């Protein structure tokens, strides 16, 4: 689950990391109010940032500076409602504009292969890290943190030093350790600060001081761990979720949309993967991964069918059920019900084996469904139907 920058910053702050104060505005008037309070504290400019769950907001015109409350209101008016990579901006973050001296990159990700947390740092921050990785991989330094021990002091210092943050060693090492704590505390997959910036701030008696701060934050949480974090689940931004994902979660169906044309309804994750493999081997492309789960009843089947058909690319459907706890006749009843409600007529082939397969076959025959005895046969029929629909 992706969360907004403002919420990600809250998680970093909770781990004691240096994040400049911010507020969130949903209208130009709110942005004006926020800017007024910030400017009243002595800041000479404010930064207004689109809150959308995609990167590259800066390049897209979603990050702008304003020198007065009126300008902040006008800029918020431009950013709110604009579309960034297809997503409409509904909120902006407002903060005192940082006087940036240099931008760095620092992130922690789950390295599944190494079974550890991987930290990546670079002195080439601000820009997209994928570009740095492609053009100058030597500009990225890495270190692994043990999931139980966390990032050790010497590792944190070495990372900071190799990133060119020798002048801010203590702060940088503290931030690196904080990223790992955030990963562990939130069961995150990714915690990314880009830019981690050296900023110039007013010091005592008219002097200026330099400080290392987290200017941007991106956190991705492990969906499977969310049940243990009700306080994080509420950060889900339903405005930006695919309605199909919201519906699937509500129904308890595992659903992942893919690029192909053949909708798949299967019980069991392993069988769903196998079904997709066989569709591909038969020359087709699956439109989705869908696992209706064990013991699915007719209403779940109906909901699954609705999800599959909500994808306009789907021009054939393959239903593959291995009845164990799930009863074949329940699924057959669900399919009959689903077809009665269906708004779009798409060819469908059904393979049901296992518990109550004979009853299922009887129901499907009476309702004139096309059935297949084996998965290979079902895949071949679905692929042929999909290709015929395209022609
Ligand atoms: P992203 O483009 O979505 O990653 O958004 P960022 O928050 O990283 O902002 C993009 C860029 O805008 C940063 O790399 C900075 O160069 C610039 N920027 C962001 N905040 C400030 C700020 O407070 N002051 C100044 N001067 N520039 C900023
Ligand atoms: Mn950024």
mmCIF file of C-alpha atoms in Angstrom, residues 32-246:
data_model
loop_
_atom_site.group_PDB
_atom_site.id
_atom_site.type_symbol
_atom_site.label_atom_id
_atom_site.label_comp_id
_atom_site.label_asym_id
_atom_site.label_seq_id
_atom_site.Cartn_x
_atom_site.Cartn_y
_atom_site.Cartn_z
ATOM 1 C CA UNK A 32 -3.512 30.494 1.900
ATOM 2 C CA UNK A 33 -4.202 30.054 5.625
ATOM 3 C CA UNK A 34 -1.323 27.615 6.002
ATOM 4 C CA UNK A 35 1.028 29.918 4.089
ATOM 5 C CA UNK A 36 0.037 32.886 6.271
ATOM 6 C CA UNK A 37 0.986 31.041 9.461
ATOM 7 C CA UNK A 38 4.263 29.807 7.972
ATOM 8 C CA UNK A 39 5.245 33.239 6.638
ATOM 9 C CA UNK A 40 4.361 34.755 10.027
ATOM 10 C CA UNK A 41 7.075 32.605 11.618
ATOM 11 C CA UNK A 42 9.697 34.347 9.474
ATOM 12 C CA UNK A 43 9.944 32.093 6.431
ATOM 13 C CA UNK A 44 10.380 34.124 3.251
ATOM 14 C CA UNK A 45 8.762 31.558 0.943
ATOM 15 C CA UNK A 46 6.550 28.471 1.148
ATOM 16 C CA UNK A 47 6.624 25.331 -0.956
ATOM 17 C CA UNK A 48 3.347 23.857 -2.269
ATOM 18 C CA UNK A 49 3.459 20.194 -3.230
ATOM 19 C CA UNK A 50 0.839 18.014 -4.916
ATOM 20 C CA UNK A 51 -0.088 14.991 -2.800
ATOM 21 C CA UNK A 52 -0.465 12.145 -5.282
ATOM 22 C CA UNK A 53 0.848 8.603 -5.071
ATOM 23 C CA UNK A 54 3.264 8.940 -7.988
ATOM 24 C CA UNK A 55 6.833 10.172 -8.292
ATOM 25 C CA UNK A 56 8.179 12.960 -10.463
ATOM 26 C CA UNK A 57 5.729 15.559 -9.172
ATOM 27 C CA UNK A 58 8.417 18.218 -9.435
ATOM 28 C CA UNK A 59 8.936 17.647 -13.166
ATOM 29 C CA UNK A 60 5.175 17.554 -13.736
ATOM 30 C CA UNK A 61 4.732 21.025 -12.210
ATOM 31 C CA UNK A 62 3.325 19.712 -8.933
ATOM 32 C CA UNK A 63 5.979 21.348 -6.687
ATOM 33 C CA UNK A 64 6.130 25.150 -6.629
ATOM 34 C CA UNK A 65 7.368 27.967 -4.409
ATOM 35 C CA UNK A 66 5.340 30.999 -3.350
ATOM 36 C CA UNK A 67 6.540 34.268 -1.770
ATOM 37 C CA UNK A 68 3.241 35.470 -0.305
ATOM 38 C CA UNK A 69 -0.044 34.101 1.001
ATOM 39 C CA UNK A 70 -1.821 35.369 -2.095
ATOM 40 C CA UNK A 71 0.669 33.665 -4.385
ATOM 41 C CA UNK A 72 0.341 30.459 -2.341
ATOM 42 C CA UNK A 73 -3.421 30.555 -2.844
ATOM 43 C CA UNK A 74 -3.026 31.081 -6.601
ATOM 44 C CA UNK A 75 -0.452 28.284 -6.964
ATOM 45 C CA UNK A 76 -2.543 25.895 -4.865
ATOM 46 C CA UNK A 77 -5.411 26.747 -7.209
ATOM 47 C CA UNK A 78 -3.280 25.654 -10.176
ATOM 48 C CA UNK A 79 -2.002 22.451 -8.554
ATOM 49 C CA UNK A 80 -5.303 21.294 -7.014
ATOM 50 C CA UNK A 81 -7.292 19.634 -9.768
ATOM 51 C CA UNK A 82 -4.353 19.199 -12.090
ATOM 52 C CA UNK A 83 -3.641 15.708 -13.378
ATOM 53 C CA UNK A 84 -0.260 14.096 -12.705
ATOM 54 C CA UNK A 85 0.339 10.807 -14.527
ATOM 55 C CA UNK A 86 -3.422 10.386 -14.779
ATOM 56 C CA UNK A 87 -4.174 11.123 -11.132
ATOM 57 C CA UNK A 88 -6.169 14.197 -10.098
ATOM 58 C CA UNK A 89 -4.564 16.233 -7.310
ATOM 59 C CA UNK A 90 -6.975 16.644 -4.363
ATOM 60 C CA UNK A 91 -4.568 17.758 -1.626
ATOM 61 C CA UNK A 92 -1.393 19.817 -1.364
ATOM 62 C CA UNK A 93 1.309 19.912 1.259
ATOM 63 C CA UNK A 94 2.353 23.379 2.405
ATOM 64 C CA UNK A 95 5.656 23.978 4.237
ATOM 65 C CA UNK A 96 8.326 26.609 4.697
ATOM 66 C CA UNK A 97 10.470 26.510 1.553
ATOM 67 C CA UNK A 98 13.849 24.978 2.216
ATOM 68 C CA UNK A 99 17.004 26.801 1.111
ATOM 69 C CA UNK A 100 18.699 23.778 -0.444
ATOM 70 C CA UNK A 101 22.507 23.534 -0.477
ATOM 71 C CA UNK A 102 22.748 19.989 -1.834
ATOM 72 C CA UNK A 103 20.392 17.086 -2.507
ATOM 73 C CA UNK A 104 21.128 13.434 -1.653
ATOM 74 C CA UNK A 105 19.219 10.179 -2.016
ATOM 75 C CA UNK A 106 18.664 7.635 0.743
ATOM 76 C CA UNK A 107 16.317 4.665 0.856
ATOM 77 C CA UNK A 108 15.693 1.368 2.587
ATOM 78 C CA UNK A 109 14.018 -1.503 0.731
ATOM 79 C CA UNK A 110 13.193 -5.070 1.530
ATOM 80 C CA UNK A 111 15.770 -7.283 -0.205
ATOM 81 C CA UNK A 112 13.889 -10.569 -0.338
ATOM 82 C CA UNK A 113 16.760 -12.507 -1.923
ATOM 83 C CA UNK A 114 19.171 -11.441 0.836
ATOM 84 C CA UNK A 115 16.481 -11.651 3.538
ATOM 85 C CA UNK A 116 17.707 -8.305 4.794
ATOM 86 C CA UNK A 117 16.967 -4.636 4.509
ATOM 87 C CA UNK A 118 18.987 -2.964 1.783
ATOM 88 C CA UNK A 119 20.015 0.663 2.200
ATOM 89 C CA UNK A 120 20.878 2.653 -0.887
ATOM 90 C CA UNK A 121 22.441 6.088 -0.786
ATOM 91 C CA UNK A 122 23.731 8.516 -3.344
ATOM 92 C CA UNK A 123 25.175 12.011 -3.519
ATOM 93 C CA UNK A 124 23.116 12.400 -6.706
ATOM 94 C CA UNK A 125 19.767 13.078 -5.118
ATOM 95 C CA UNK A 126 16.725 14.945 -6.306
ATOM 96 C CA UNK A 127 16.691 13.246 -9.698
ATOM 97 C CA UNK A 128 15.093 9.866 -10.307
ATOM 98 C CA UNK A 129 17.297 7.177 -8.818
ATOM 99 C CA UNK A 130 16.468 4.778 -11.668
ATOM 100 C CA UNK A 131 18.290 7.169 -13.978
ATOM 101 C CA UNK A 132 21.352 7.297 -11.698
ATOM 102 C CA UNK A 133 21.305 3.493 -11.444
ATOM 103 C CA UNK A 134 21.200 3.150 -15.230
ATOM 104 C CA UNK A 135 23.790 5.786 -16.093
ATOM 105 C CA UNK A 136 26.185 5.822 -13.145
ATOM 106 C CA UNK A 137 25.640 2.767 -10.947
ATOM 107 C CA UNK A 138 28.925 3.487 -9.124
ATOM 108 C CA UNK A 139 27.280 6.649 -7.738
ATOM 109 C CA UNK A 140 24.999 4.480 -5.578
ATOM 110 C CA UNK A 141 26.362 2.977 -2.367
ATOM 111 C CA UNK A 142 24.632 0.113 -0.575
ATOM 112 C CA UNK A 143 24.697 -1.716 2.734
ATOM 113 C CA UNK A 144 22.540 -4.499 4.191
ATOM 114 C CA UNK A 145 20.913 -4.230 7.611
ATOM 115 C CA UNK A 146 20.030 -7.332 9.598
ATOM 116 C CA UNK A 147 16.272 -7.550 10.250
ATOM 117 C CA UNK A 148 16.787 -8.207 13.974
ATOM 118 C CA UNK A 149 19.901 -6.170 14.711
ATOM 119 C CA UNK A 150 18.958 -3.175 12.563
ATOM 120 C CA UNK A 151 21.619 -0.967 11.014
ATOM 121 C CA UNK A 152 24.710 -1.034 13.207
ATOM 122 C CA UNK A 153 26.434 2.222 14.122
ATOM 123 C CA UNK A 154 29.559 1.542 12.100
ATOM 124 C CA UNK A 155 27.485 0.538 9.067
ATOM 125 C CA UNK A 156 25.464 3.745 9.297
ATOM 126 C CA UNK A 157 28.601 5.882 9.568
ATOM 127 C CA UNK A 158 30.295 4.095 6.686
ATOM 128 C CA UNK A 159 27.212 4.543 4.493
ATOM 129 C CA UNK A 160 27.018 8.260 5.319
ATOM 130 C CA UNK A 161 30.719 8.700 4.676
ATOM 131 C CA UNK A 162 30.588 6.927 1.309
ATOM 132 C CA UNK A 163 27.620 9.077 0.314
ATOM 133 C CA UNK A 164 29.773 12.163 0.767
ATOM 134 C CA UNK A 165 28.019 13.205 3.953
ATOM 135 C CA UNK A 166 31.181 13.288 6.049
ATOM 136 C CA UNK A 167 30.378 16.846 7.102
ATOM 137 C CA UNK A 168 27.017 15.708 8.493
ATOM 138 C CA UNK A 169 28.124 12.267 9.584
ATOM 139 C CA UNK A 170 26.243 12.052 12.852
ATOM 140 C CA UNK A 171 22.961 13.357 11.425
ATOM 141 C CA UNK A 172 23.220 11.202 8.297
ATOM 142 C CA UNK A 173 24.009 8.040 10.272
ATOM 143 C CA UNK A 174 21.080 8.777 12.573
ATOM 144 C CA UNK A 175 18.740 9.191 9.607
ATOM 145 C CA UNK A 176 19.921 5.936 8.001
ATOM 146 C CA UNK A 177 19.246 4.077 11.247
ATOM 147 C CA UNK A 178 15.869 5.794 11.481
ATOM 148 C CA UNK A 179 14.895 4.529 8.033
ATOM 149 C CA UNK A 180 15.556 0.964 9.153
ATOM 150 C CA UNK A 181 13.533 1.527 12.345
ATOM 151 C CA UNK A 182 10.679 2.866 10.217
ATOM 152 C CA UNK A 183 10.861 -0.217 7.981
ATOM 153 C CA UNK A 184 10.642 -2.516 10.992
ATOM 154 C CA UNK A 185 8.076 -0.525 13.002
ATOM 155 C CA UNK A 186 5.664 -0.248 10.063
ATOM 156 C CA UNK A 187 6.413 -3.487 8.174
ATOM 157 C CA UNK A 188 7.298 -1.316 5.189
ATOM 158 C CA UNK A 189 8.634 -2.537 1.840
ATOM 159 C CA UNK A 190 10.211 0.801 1.022
ATOM 160 C CA UNK A 191 11.176 3.990 2.824
ATOM 161 C CA UNK A 192 12.698 6.542 0.461
ATOM 162 C CA UNK A 193 13.980 10.070 1.068
ATOM 163 C CA UNK A 194 14.633 11.935 -2.164
ATOM 164 C CA UNK A 195 15.886 14.496 -1.608
ATOM 165 C CA UNK A 196 17.598 14.121 1.696
ATOM 166 C CA UNK A 197 18.900 17.679 1.674
ATOM 167 C CA UNK A 198 21.481 19.875 3.318
ATOM 168 C CA UNK A 199 19.567 23.102 3.889
ATOM 169 C CA UNK A 200 20.638 26.536 5.050
ATOM 170 C CA UNK A 201 18.725 27.941 8.003
ATOM 171 C CA UNK A 202 18.891 31.042 10.144
ATOM 172 C CA UNK A 203 21.191 30.579 13.128
ATOM 173 C CA UNK A 204 21.717 32.732 16.188
ATOM 174 C CA UNK A 205 22.648 36.429 15.770
ATOM 175 C CA UNK A 206 22.069 36.669 12.029
ATOM 176 C CA UNK A 207 24.310 33.707 11.168
ATOM 177 C CA UNK A 208 23.271 30.767 9.006
ATOM 178 C CA UNK A 209 23.621 27.096 9.857
ATOM 179 C CA UNK A 210 23.438 24.005 7.699
ATOM 180 C CA UNK A 211 21.254 21.057 8.611
ATOM 181 C CA UNK A 212 20.343 17.708 7.060
ATOM 182 C CA UNK A 213 16.580 17.204 6.604
ATOM 183 C CA UNK A 214 14.137 14.838 4.896
ATOM 184 C CA UNK A 215 12.471 17.028 2.260
ATOM 185 C CA UNK A 216 10.483 14.316 0.532
ATOM 186 C CA UNK A 217 9.272 10.941 1.804
ATOM 187 C CA UNK A 218 7.873 7.888 0.137
ATOM 188 C CA UNK A 219 6.758 4.850 2.126
ATOM 189 C CA UNK A 220 5.218 1.638 0.809
ATOM 190 C CA UNK A 221 3.670 -0.706 3.361
ATOM 191 C CA UNK A 222 3.450 -4.492 3.118
ATOM 192 C CA UNK A 223 -0.240 -5.235 2.461
ATOM 193 C CA UNK A 224 0.023 -8.616 4.140
ATOM 194 C CA UNK A 225 1.203 -6.997 7.381
ATOM 195 C CA UNK A 226 -1.525 -4.339 7.513
ATOM 196 C CA UNK A 227 -3.811 -6.389 9.760
ATOM 197 C CA UNK A 228 -1.275 -5.800 12.548
ATOM 198 C CA UNK A 229 -1.273 -2.035 11.937
ATOM 199 C CA UNK A 230 -4.797 -0.631 12.155
ATOM 200 C CA UNK A 231 -3.230 2.819 12.639
ATOM 201 C CA UNK A 232 -1.590 2.496 9.209
ATOM 202 C CA UNK A 233 -4.590 0.973 7.435
ATOM 203 C CA UNK A 234 -6.437 4.275 7.945
ATOM 204 C CA UNK A 235 -3.758 6.020 5.842
ATOM 205 C CA UNK A 236 -5.041 4.216 2.749
ATOM 206 C CA UNK A 237 -6.050 6.851 0.192
ATOM 207 C CA UNK A 238 -9.213 5.473 -1.390
ATOM 208 C CA UNK A 239 -9.332 8.481 -3.743
ATOM 209 C CA UNK A 240 -6.406 7.037 -5.620
ATOM 210 C CA UNK A 241 -7.173 3.336 -5.550
ATOM 211 C CA UNK A 242 -8.423 1.426 -8.546
ATOM 212 C CA UNK A 243 -12.136 0.817 -7.740
ATOM 213 C CA UNK A 244 -11.617 -2.841 -8.713
ATOM 214 C CA UNK A 245 -8.949 -3.195 -6.000
ATOM 215 C CA UNK A 246 -11.269 -1.660 -3.414
#
